[in-house]
Amino acid sequence: MSASKTALKAAKAALDTHHYDDAVGHANRVLATDSNNYHANVFLGLALEKQDKNEDSEKAYKTAVEIKGKDALAWQGLITLYEKQAGKKIDDYHDAAFRVAEFFMEVDDKTRCQTVVDKYTGFVKKHGTRAQYKHAMEILLPTSTIYDYLEGRIPHPAYTYIKIADIIEAEEKERINREIGERRTRLGARIDQVTLDVKREALESSDLESAYSSIIDWTQDDDIRRKYEEKLLQHAYDTLAVLPVSKKVAKRTEVQKMAQGLVILKHPFMLAWKIVLEWKDAERIEEWDPGLFREFVSYFPDEGLSQVLKGYLGSETSPFPTIVDSTEIQDNEDDEYVPMTAEDRLLLMTEGLEDSSSSIMSHRIMGDYFLSLEEYGSASSTARQALDLVAAESQISGLNLTDTLDGVNIILATALIQYQAPRNHPEARSLLEAIIYRKSANLSALIGIGLILEEQEDYSGAIDFFERALKRNQNAEIQAEAAWCKALSGDYQNALDELQASLPKLKGSVKRTGELKAQSLYRIGICTWNLDSSKAARKDRQGAYAKFLASLQADMNFAPSYTSLGIYYSEYGKDKKRARKCFQKAFELSASEVEAAERLAKAFAEQSEWDLVEVVAQQVVESGKVRPAPGSKKKGFSWPFAALGVVQLNNQDYAKSIVSFQSALRISPDDYHCWIGLGESYYNSGRYIAATKAFEQAQSVEVKSSQNFTESTWFSTYMLANVRRELGEYDMAVAGYKEVLNSRATEFGVSIALLQTMVDSAWRDIELGFFGRAANSATDAIGIAQGIAMQRSDAFNVWKAVGDACSVYSWVQAYAADFPAQDLRLLLECEIDLKVYDLLAEVDGIGKEALESLSDNDSTASGLALCLHAAILSQKRAIYACARDVHAQAVAWYNLGWTEYRAHVCLAEDQRSSSRKKFRKYLKASIRCFKRAIELEAGNSDFWNSLGIVTAKLNPKVSQHAFVRSLFINDKAARVWTNLGTLYLLQSDSQLANDAFTRAQSTDPEYAHAWLGQGLLAAQLGEEGEARTLFTHTFEIADSSSTIVKQQYALASFDHLLSSHSSSVNVMNILEPLFGLHQLNTQVSTDTTYQHLSALFAERVGNYTESSTSLASISSKLEAEYEILESPITLTHFAQAKATLGRVQLAGNDFSSAAKNAETALDISTEGETSEFSPAARRKCRVSAHLTAGLAYYNNGSMDESIIMFRSALEETNGDPDIVCLLAQVLWAKGGEEERNVAREQLFDCVEKHPDHFGAMTLLGVIAILDGDKDTIEAVTADLRSLRTRDSLNAQQQRKIARVIAGIATITPGKDREDLLEIAEATTAVMLAPSQPHGWNQLAELTEEIYPAEVALLTRIRSVPPRGTLDAEDLCRAYAGTNRIGDAQRAIMIAPWKARGWEAFL
């Protein structure tokens, strides 16, 4: 024990001398012997603290505290240690400080106790967090054990609670912001939901309300108490807003209690008053305490709700007694007090409503006030806003507010009954029925439904509801309304009695009483009017008339009385002027006066005042009276929409007129005239399918209706024909026009439409390739024009159409002979001075003399010339007919220009080069016409384009300027870009031409001539493949009217056909150009060049009869032309035609004619006769003629003449191997030994010179087989086997080689060897050409196996046209070779004339 004391003293001394290591050692020695020594642990903790070993020091101190917890020394050491570590051990510091303070309290040392507390709170305030400081402040609260001991020495609890509340407020705000910021970035998070969740979590767990309550309880300052009462209420309200519904009840009770307490205390806190006022669930405003309203106004004079209440409480609408504010009187004591006017009151309340946009009370009061002012639109919108506010407040508070909702709904329904009635009646009725379901005796709802039923003409139902209302309240207004329903249902006498009985009882404000009396007197007048419908009774000025006047005396603004007076003046007073004034006044007062509006609109329409008609109709539509409510028995009014449609149709506002007519038809689906108007609107807006349906519906209404539409039904047929015309259904359009003209033959417009339709049909037929129909349509159009000219010969459209009809024949020249020239002369001479036709006669030579040639049988002019001359004369007549119309004149000159240019193109092509110059007169005339058109209308791009076309060859610079000018006006014209590109092409500017054609293609990819120009450019640059592709594409997308498209496509196709090395030709590639050439020959019947080309195509498809006929016609034309012109070119063409004709006749087995024509071609094509022949062309023509003649003689049995022709051909071709083969075959066929030797020699020489020639090699093989020459056979076999491996051979040549080799195999000695060799050769043929049928077919015949036969059939099927040239007989053999019954039947079906199929079937 003594050692421990000594060590403790030594430790104490070491601490005093700051030898802390020694102190630690001494303390540890004591603890080694006595671990529970209190002072040793204290000394150890202190020494370690000085050495900054804080954790060891704290451990030592805590050990000492455990040993002796009521001693302050260890606790003070801990406090010192914690203070040294700043804010790291504040929570432990709290416990230590509190224990020390309690120790000093126990020893009654207030000074030291207060010092410990002050020191601790100050330390935490400096070094701790908000939460730690709040925890420290709790020592100072009454809940602390030391509060009573230190009371008076520490701050008042209110002060402490305020500080704690401030801390909690800051923490809560920081937590909410932090959590919202973190959660809003989560996937799928919505900011509103995140905010709600965070606030709910924060406010539910908040201690702030407890702090506010403590402040209120402890503070002695009333201002502070009120301040924190406000904060407590606000926080409780905010918490209530975010709580779930299940937790709202208790909190709402708490909030209401606090709010009522503040209101009772008259404390001006807005939220408290709002809760008391807004949360009261009452149906009627009079259920509130008016004193509460006035107190609110006095406490919150600047609030919007105060302004609304101030205006409402002083108005006549208010159910509360009016009390003049004493402050107003004091403010106006110097002047006489003037009450607030109605305008000022409305302005004040409206401004208040804007300032209190979230107040239910403001909206309810304003809705009620708007109803009293009959501002039903404003009342309904205000009530809807109130409903939204009630829903929002119910969500916040959890209150149902059923009565409040009923009150607002009654305001809304009452407004909807009157606002744009009856449009809103279904909604109003549903609202009122929902109220009656809960409150069956609700007076406002009963009256509202009664009014709705009255408007829907359900008068018995309306009377029932009014009587139910009368049971609750014997109101004179309700009685009058019930009586009026009886009147509307036809019970005029009882209604009159009841109305007269209720009239004296009507009471209210002066204005309201006047309105009610005016209404009742008007209704009495209506009953009187309908009780006696005789003319004398209605004219009686003491009867209904007097009641209407009395009604207006009671209220000068009662519109129905003006309407009734207008009807009186119109129908009985015979004063149209007064009637119109009455209708105008009625409509000015109320747009719902539909009867007055209709009569007014009709009056305006009769005077063509369409703007006023539109105004009247539009206002009626906007009134909402025109459409009945869904389920209503009342009929709607379609005339306002129909009137609007007519006005909009006249103003060319077709989109709106369509909507108007559709609206009218929804109300009156059987309105014939509305269907006509709708169809016309669709037609003018380009919606032709819809227009068709509308006019067809009009016709069906016409059939169903009992009304007489005789005077207007033709118009629907006429308009439907117009639509058909726009849709290109010309036959139906013509039928429609003719139907109209059958009943109204003098309708000039219909006749003109028929004429133009016939012409349009002709042009469409030309585009589609129906050239005969086009000519017939043109002829019919001319006949129709004759009839029109008898009525009106001065119509521009007639002569334009006649000119176009005449021009049609220039596009179908094969039918030009059918041109009715005699009829045209009679038509052109109709009611006109013939000098009119001398216009431009000095230029084009077409005047009145040309008119005489139309019927001159001795005239040498062709049918083409006659139709073009007639077209020119017709267009000149059109210019004369539109002399007073500048725009029409420009178009007429434009049309004449194109007709002159058409004459230049057609008539110049119809003649040969020697006489073409005289036809430039038409070109010069067309230039003058286009210039004149441009002078009259310089802004027309088509005019400039036309000028560019006609001047392209005469003056390229002018042409370019015209095209550029046209593009400046309209740069989207693909036609003009194409024309410009053609001009550049003519000037050999390839780059600019390409750019222009490309621009045209991008502007309109379907414009064929843009692609044609690109093809011509490619051909000019030598790109034949590209050109052919472009020409093909052009032909595919072009219509049938363009001749140059067919020409270029046919030429490109024929050139490709000639350049193709394949002997087999795809027939489909020939048929398309052949069909195109057939159309071309119909359009340009005088062009022998393309007729010759057509014959060449026909020859290649095997149509030798057509080809021969065509070539014979060509030869006759060329021969006749040569006799007139004696042109070398014509003679050259004649020689070529004869050569081709001979070849075709040879193919058609007409050998004598073939030889004759070939001889003629040879005679003509001699060196001196045809100087225009090029050497290559001459050589081709003569070789063809020699071969044709040789083969013809051969087939006729004239071998000597045949050999002479072949020898001549050999001389012409310098020993051509193909001709050598032909000569060898003829010599062999002659049969003489000498001739056969010559044939052998010729073939051996040919093979020597041309070792790879297929024909010579195979012929040698055949001759060797026939001669049995083994040496030759061996040589030929080797050469043929080598030759058959070459890729250059086609299928036909491969087949021939296979047959020759197979034939060689048959002469091999030995039957078995022969069969094996044949099979081997067939197998080789299959290996060399497995996709060709000849090898498989040969193998199938030799082996009689099914597999080779099936493959042979498959390969033959793939070789049928258009993929190959296999004929029906070959396919028949392939099917028969399989030895199957089904294939045998197919073989018979394909070629029933072949015995092979029948044999296989048997």
XYZ file of N, CA and C in Angstrom, residues 666-824:
477
model
N -75.276 17.624 -92.148
C -75.409 16.838 -90.922
C -76.749 17.133 -90.242
N -77.213 18.355 -90.414
C -78.492 18.731 -89.814
C -79.649 18.328 -90.729
N -79.476 18.568 -92.048
C -80.521 18.239 -93.030
C -79.918 17.370 -94.122
N -79.834 16.066 -93.904
C -79.147 15.197 -94.863
C -79.837 15.087 -96.213
N -81.090 15.524 -96.330
C -81.820 15.428 -97.593
C -81.965 16.778 -98.282
N -81.063 17.692 -97.964
C -81.116 19.012 -98.596
C -80.426 18.942 -99.959
N -81.235 18.946 -101.016
C -80.719 18.802 -102.382
C -79.700 19.885 -102.722
N -80.037 21.136 -102.407
C -79.172 22.244 -102.802
C -77.853 22.230 -102.037
N -77.863 21.746 -100.810
C -76.608 21.635 -100.054
C -75.693 20.575 -100.669
N -76.281 19.477 -101.141
C -75.461 18.464 -101.819
C -74.855 19.042 -103.087
N -75.647 19.843 -103.802
C -75.116 20.492 -105.013
C -73.975 21.438 -104.645
N -74.187 22.238 -103.599
C -73.125 23.171 -103.176
C -71.875 22.445 -102.721
N -72.059 21.343 -101.982
C -70.897 20.566 -101.526
C -70.159 19.976 -102.730
N -70.915 19.432 -103.683
C -70.268 18.870 -104.862
C -69.515 19.919 -105.655
N -70.106 21.098 -105.779
C -69.435 22.175 -106.523
C -68.171 22.630 -105.796
N -68.219 22.667 -104.476
C -67.030 23.047 -103.697
C -65.925 22.020 -103.883
N -66.283 20.735 -103.797
C -65.294 19.689 -104.045
C -64.715 19.810 -105.457
N -65.585 20.062 -106.414
C -65.154 20.159 -107.816
C -64.154 21.293 -108.003
N -64.466 22.453 -107.453
C -63.584 23.616 -107.627
C -62.282 23.488 -106.860
N -62.275 22.647 -105.822
C -61.036 22.451 -105.062
C -60.225 21.265 -105.579
N -60.698 20.617 -106.646
C -59.933 19.542 -107.263
C -60.157 18.172 -106.653
N -61.125 18.041 -105.770
C -61.408 16.741 -105.133
C -62.559 16.081 -105.901
N -62.199 15.492 -107.042
C -63.228 15.067 -107.993
C -63.968 13.813 -107.538
N -63.294 12.906 -106.869
C -63.982 11.696 -106.399
C -65.058 12.068 -105.386
N -64.702 12.940 -104.456
C -65.681 13.392 -103.469
C -66.808 14.165 -104.146
N -66.480 14.964 -105.170
C -67.513 15.703 -105.895
C -68.476 14.742 -106.580
N -67.924 13.677 -107.150
C -68.776 12.678 -107.808
C -69.784 12.100 -106.821
N -69.314 11.736 -105.649
C -70.212 11.155 -104.643
C -71.267 12.159 -104.206
N -70.872 13.424 -104.087
C -71.827 14.448 -103.657
C -72.925 14.648 -104.700
N -72.554 14.748 -105.962
C -73.565 14.937 -107.010
C -74.449 13.699 -107.160
N -73.864 12.529 -107.024
C -74.680 11.310 -107.085
C -75.668 11.267 -105.925
N -75.227 11.720 -104.754
C -76.134 11.782 -103.607
C -77.247 12.790 -103.856
N -76.906 13.910 -104.497
C -77.925 14.906 -104.831
C -78.965 14.296 -105.766
N -78.510 13.507 -106.724
C -79.445 12.873 -107.645
C -80.333 11.847 -106.929
N -79.740 11.122 -105.977
C -80.554 10.163 -105.219
C -81.573 10.887 -104.347
N -81.201 12.042 -103.778
C -82.159 12.842 -103.003
C -83.274 13.331 -103.910
N -82.887 13.724 -105.120
C -83.871 14.190 -106.102
C -84.901 13.104 -106.417
N -84.414 11.858 -106.506
C -85.320 10.746 -106.816
C -86.243 10.451 -105.631
N -85.675 10.480 -104.426
C -86.454 10.121 -103.232
C -87.429 11.221 -102.832
N -87.036 12.483 -103.056
C -87.802 13.599 -102.514
C -89.121 13.775 -103.252
N -90.102 14.224 -102.502
C -91.411 14.517 -103.091
C -91.462 15.934 -103.640
N -90.415 16.732 -103.376
C -90.378 18.095 -103.879
C -90.141 18.093 -105.379
N -90.517 19.175 -106.018
C -90.345 19.311 -107.459
C -89.085 20.108 -107.732
N -88.049 19.427 -108.243
C -86.778 20.086 -108.542
C -86.591 20.269 -110.060
N -87.684 20.337 -110.803
C -87.591 20.314 -112.265
C -86.649 21.383 -112.787
N -86.666 22.552 -112.187
C -85.878 23.653 -112.711
C -84.405 23.563 -112.342
N -84.049 22.687 -111.434
C -82.653 22.659 -110.980
C -81.984 21.300 -111.083
N -82.743 20.256 -111.389
C -82.123 18.935 -111.403
C -81.096 18.791 -112.509
N -81.290 19.480 -113.620
C -80.326 19.361 -114.714
C -78.934 19.811 -114.282
N -78.897 20.716 -113.289
C -77.600 21.250 -112.882
C -76.732 20.169 -112.245
N -77.343 19.257 -111.480
C -76.554 18.181 -110.875
C -75.988 17.267 -111.949
N -76.795 16.989 -112.973
C -76.296 16.166 -114.075
C -75.169 16.871 -114.808
N -75.337 18.176 -115.005
C -74.300 18.968 -115.686
C -73.004 18.986 -114.878
N -73.101 19.231 -113.570
C -71.899 19.274 -112.737
C -71.245 17.901 -112.630
N -72.059 16.856 -112.582
C -71.495 15.508 -112.535
C -70.743 15.208 -113.829
N -71.282 15.689 -114.948
C -70.564 15.533 -116.216
C -69.251 16.299 -116.190
N -69.252 17.484 -115.587
C -68.000 18.250 -115.458
C -66.955 17.472 -114.666
N -67.416 16.851 -113.582
C -66.491 16.060 -112.760
C -65.945 14.878 -113.552
N -66.847 14.195 -114.276
C -66.401 13.071 -115.108
C -65.359 13.529 -116.116
N -65.572 14.686 -116.643
C -64.607 15.226 -117.621
C -63.247 15.448 -116.976
N -63.234 16.007 -115.768
C -61.960 16.243 -115.090
C -61.272 14.942 -114.726
N -62.059 13.896 -114.465
C -61.488 12.593 -114.132
C -61.062 11.816 -115.364
N -61.337 12.362 -116.554
C -60.957 11.682 -117.780
C -61.972 10.652 -118.237
N -63.139 10.632 -117.601
C -64.197 9.699 -118.009
C -65.074 10.409 -119.038
N -64.522 10.571 -120.236
C -65.149 11.440 -121.229
C -66.460 10.859 -121.761
N -66.537 9.563 -121.918
C -67.767 8.967 -122.435
C -68.939 9.249 -121.500
N -68.709 9.079 -120.200
C -69.769 9.356 -119.240
C -70.093 10.843 -119.186
N -69.060 11.672 -119.344
C -69.286 13.126 -119.348
C -70.132 13.528 -120.554
N -69.795 12.991 -121.714
C -70.556 13.303 -122.930
C -72.005 12.858 -122.769
N -72.197 11.671 -122.210
C -73.562 11.188 -121.990
C -74.335 12.128 -121.061
N -73.653 12.630 -120.031
C -74.295 13.565 -119.100
C -74.685 14.867 -119.777
N -73.771 15.431 -120.562
C -74.077 16.677 -121.263
C -75.242 16.484 -122.236
N -75.233 15.378 -122.944
C -76.308 15.127 -123.905
C -77.649 14.955 -123.190
N -77.604 14.350 -122.013
C -78.844 14.197 -121.245
C -79.413 15.554 -120.865
N -78.535 16.478 -120.471
C -78.989 17.822 -120.127
C -79.545 18.520 -121.360
N -78.837 18.399 -122.480
C -79.260 19.096 -123.700
C -80.558 18.526 -124.260
N -80.882 17.290 -123.926
C -82.156 16.732 -124.381
C -83.339 17.485 -123.793
N -83.152 17.964 -122.564
C -84.241 18.701 -121.921
C -84.048 20.210 -121.990
N -82.826 20.663 -122.158
C -82.527 22.102 -122.213
C -81.568 22.340 -123.379
N -82.110 22.279 -124.561
C -81.277 22.347 -125.771
C -80.621 23.696 -125.956
N -81.113 24.722 -125.301
C -80.577 26.070 -125.514
C -79.536 26.466 -124.480
N -79.140 25.552 -123.621
C -78.126 25.870 -122.612
C -76.765 25.982 -123.302
N -76.347 27.202 -123.530
C -75.109 27.429 -124.278
C -73.895 26.882 -123.534
N -73.865 27.089 -122.210
C -72.718 26.617 -121.441
C -72.559 25.114 -121.498
N -73.684 24.401 -121.480
C -73.625 22.942 -121.560
C -73.132 22.510 -122.936
N -73.598 23.195 -123.977
C -73.146 22.864 -125.332
C -71.658 23.081 -125.486
N -71.178 24.190 -124.953
C -69.734 24.460 -125.009
C -68.974 23.379 -124.244
N -69.463 22.994 -123.068
C -68.796 21.951 -122.279
C -68.757 20.640 -123.050
N -69.862 20.311 -123.738
C -69.899 19.094 -124.540
C -68.865 19.156 -125.663
N -68.797 20.300 -126.342
C -67.830 20.467 -127.430
C -66.399 20.304 -126.920
N -66.077 20.985 -125.824
C -64.722 20.897 -125.281
C -64.406 19.494 -124.790
N -65.428 18.821 -124.252
C -65.204 17.449 -123.796
C -64.897 16.520 -124.959
N -65.603 16.710 -126.056
C -65.326 15.890 -127.238
C -63.897 16.102 -127.722
N -63.455 17.350 -127.733
C -62.077 17.645 -128.158
C -61.075 17.061 -127.166
N -61.348 17.238 -125.864
C -60.457 16.662 -124.852
C -60.407 15.144 -124.972
N -61.539 14.537 -125.276
C -61.576 13.090 -125.450
C -60.709 12.666 -126.629
N -60.752 13.451 -127.691
C -59.918 13.138 -128.855
C -58.437 13.191 -128.496
N -58.050 14.220 -127.754
C -56.630 14.322 -127.367
C -56.243 13.181 -126.431
N -57.141 12.814 -125.512
C -56.828 11.704 -124.624
C -56.697 10.393 -125.409
N -57.561 10.204 -126.400
C -57.463 9.003 -127.228
C -56.136 8.958 -127.966
N -55.662 10.114 -128.416
C -54.342 10.155 -129.077
C -53.255 9.752 -128.096
N -53.338 10.237 -126.861
C -52.344 9.883 -125.854
C -52.374 8.391 -125.552
N -53.558 7.790 -125.605
C -53.690 6.367 -125.294
C -53.490 5.476 -126.513
N -53.397 6.075 -127.704
C -53.162 5.288 -128.903
C -54.419 4.841 -129.613
N -55.590 5.371 -129.215
C -56.839 5.036 -129.894
C -57.095 6.071 -130.980
N -56.376 5.947 -132.077
C -56.380 7.008 -133.072
C -57.693 7.063 -133.847
N -58.304 5.921 -134.117
C -59.586 5.932 -134.797
C -60.656 6.622 -133.977
N -60.665 6.326 -132.674
C -61.626 6.979 -131.788
C -61.366 8.476 -131.724
N -60.094 8.871 -131.757
C -59.762 10.296 -131.732
C -60.336 10.994 -132.951
N -60.188 10.389 -134.129
C -60.725 10.991 -135.348
C -62.248 11.074 -135.286
N -62.886 10.034 -134.771
C -64.348 10.056 -134.653
C -64.804 11.157 -133.694
N -64.088 11.293 -132.578
C -64.432 12.349 -131.615
C -64.278 13.726 -132.233
N -63.221 13.917 -133.023
C -63.013 15.208 -133.678
C -64.139 15.495 -134.664
N -64.543 14.470 -135.408
C -65.651 14.646 -136.359
C -66.938 15.010 -135.628
N -67.214 14.303 -134.510
C -68.412 14.607 -133.722
C -68.350 16.025 -133.157
N -67.162 16.437 -132.728
C -67.010 17.790 -132.180
C -67.331 18.845 -133.233
N -66.888 18.614 -134.459
C -67.191 19.567 -135.528
C -68.692 19.629 -135.772
N -69.361 18.482 -135.720
C -70.807 18.478 -135.884
C -71.507 19.231 -134.768
N -71.030 19.061 -133.523
C -71.624 19.788 -132.389
C -71.386 21.286 -132.542
N -70.196 21.651 -133.010
C -69.871 23.065 -133.184
C -70.798 23.723 -134.195
N -71.225 23.002 -135.207
C -72.152 23.568 -136.180
C -73.452 23.988 -135.506
N -73.952 23.136 -134.610
C -75.175 23.485 -133.906
C -74.996 24.684 -132.994
N -73.842 24.767 -132.311
C -73.592 25.901 -131.405
C -73.470 27.190 -132.191
N -72.783 27.130 -133.323
C -72.574 28.345 -134.124
C -73.891 28.930 -134.602
N -74.897 28.096 -134.756
C -76.199 28.611 -135.144
C -76.794 29.493 -134.039
N -76.458 29.175 -132.773
C -76.967 29.970 -131.654
C -76.097 31.200 -131.419
N -74.804 30.948 -131.269
C -73.855 32.047 -130.992
C -72.577 31.795 -131.766
N -72.378 32.576 -132.768
C -71.185 32.410 -133.602
C -70.029 33.281 -133.135
N -70.250 34.050 -132.075
C -69.200 34.968 -131.603
C -68.502 34.449 -130.357
N -68.655 33.162 -130.054
C -68.052 32.596 -128.836
C -66.630 32.139 -129.145
N -65.694 32.622 -128.368
C -64.276 32.291 -128.567
C -64.036 30.796 -128.390
N -64.645 30.196 -127.359
C -64.384 28.788 -127.063
C -64.841 27.863 -128.188
N -65.877 28.280 -128.916
C -66.348 27.445 -130.022
C -65.275 27.312 -131.080
N -64.692 28.428 -131.482
C -63.721 28.400 -132.580
C -62.391 27.822 -132.137
N -62.052 28.018 -130.875
C -60.842 27.361 -130.368
C -61.013 25.847 -130.414
N -62.194 25.377 -129.970
C -62.447 23.931 -129.986
C -62.474 23.394 -131.409
N -63.054 24.152 -132.357
C -63.071 23.711 -133.752
C -61.654 23.609 -134.292
N -60.826 24.602 -133.985
C -59.432 24.552 -134.419
C -58.695 23.359 -133.851
N -58.939 23.075 -132.572
C -58.288 21.908 -131.956
C -58.778 20.614 -132.588
N -60.100 20.551 -132.904
C -60.636 19.345 -133.528
C -60.015 19.124 -134.908
N -59.822 20.199 -135.653
C -59.173 20.062 -136.961
C -57.719 19.619 -136.807
N -57.058 20.125 -135.774
C -55.658 19.760 -135.552
C -55.502 18.299 -135.182
N -56.553 17.701 -134.611
C -56.480 16.292 -134.240
C -56.108 15.434 -135.437
N -56.645 15.772 -136.619
C -56.378 14.966 -137.805
C -54.911 15.000 -138.198
N -54.194 16.068 -137.826
C -52.766 16.111 -138.146
C -51.959 15.168 -137.269
N -52.567 14.696 -136.173
C -51.895 13.739 -135.289
C -52.291 12.301 -135.622
N -53.331 12.142 -136.414
C -53.747 10.812 -136.872
C -53.912 10.882 -138.393
N -52.813 11.056 -139.086
C -52.846 11.369 -140.514
C -53.439 10.242 -141.350
N -53.469 9.034 -140.822
C -54.074 7.937 -141.569
C -55.575 8.148 -141.755
N -56.181 8.989 -140.888
C -57.610 9.267 -140.983
C -57.889 10.650 -141.553
N -56.854 11.307 -142.108
C -57.043 12.658 -142.644
C -58.012 12.665 -143.817
N -58.108 11.552 -144.506
C -59.036 11.480 -145.638
C -60.484 11.574 -145.177
N -60.753 11.259 -143.917
C -62.119 11.334 -143.390
C -62.480 12.724 -142.906
N -61.585 13.677 -143.083
C -61.827 15.031 -142.584
C -63.035 15.642 -143.286
N -64.048 16.140 -142.512
C -65.267 16.707 -143.125
C -65.044 18.126 -143.616
N -64.348 18.267 -144.708
C -63.992 19.596 -145.205
C -65.224 20.408 -145.580
N -66.219 19.773 -146.203
C -67.427 20.489 -146.625
C -68.145 21.085 -145.409
N -68.260 20.285 -144.330
C -68.906 20.800 -143.117
C -68.128 21.965 -142.526
N -66.789 21.873 -142.594
C -65.968 22.951 -142.050
C -66.177 24.244 -142.815
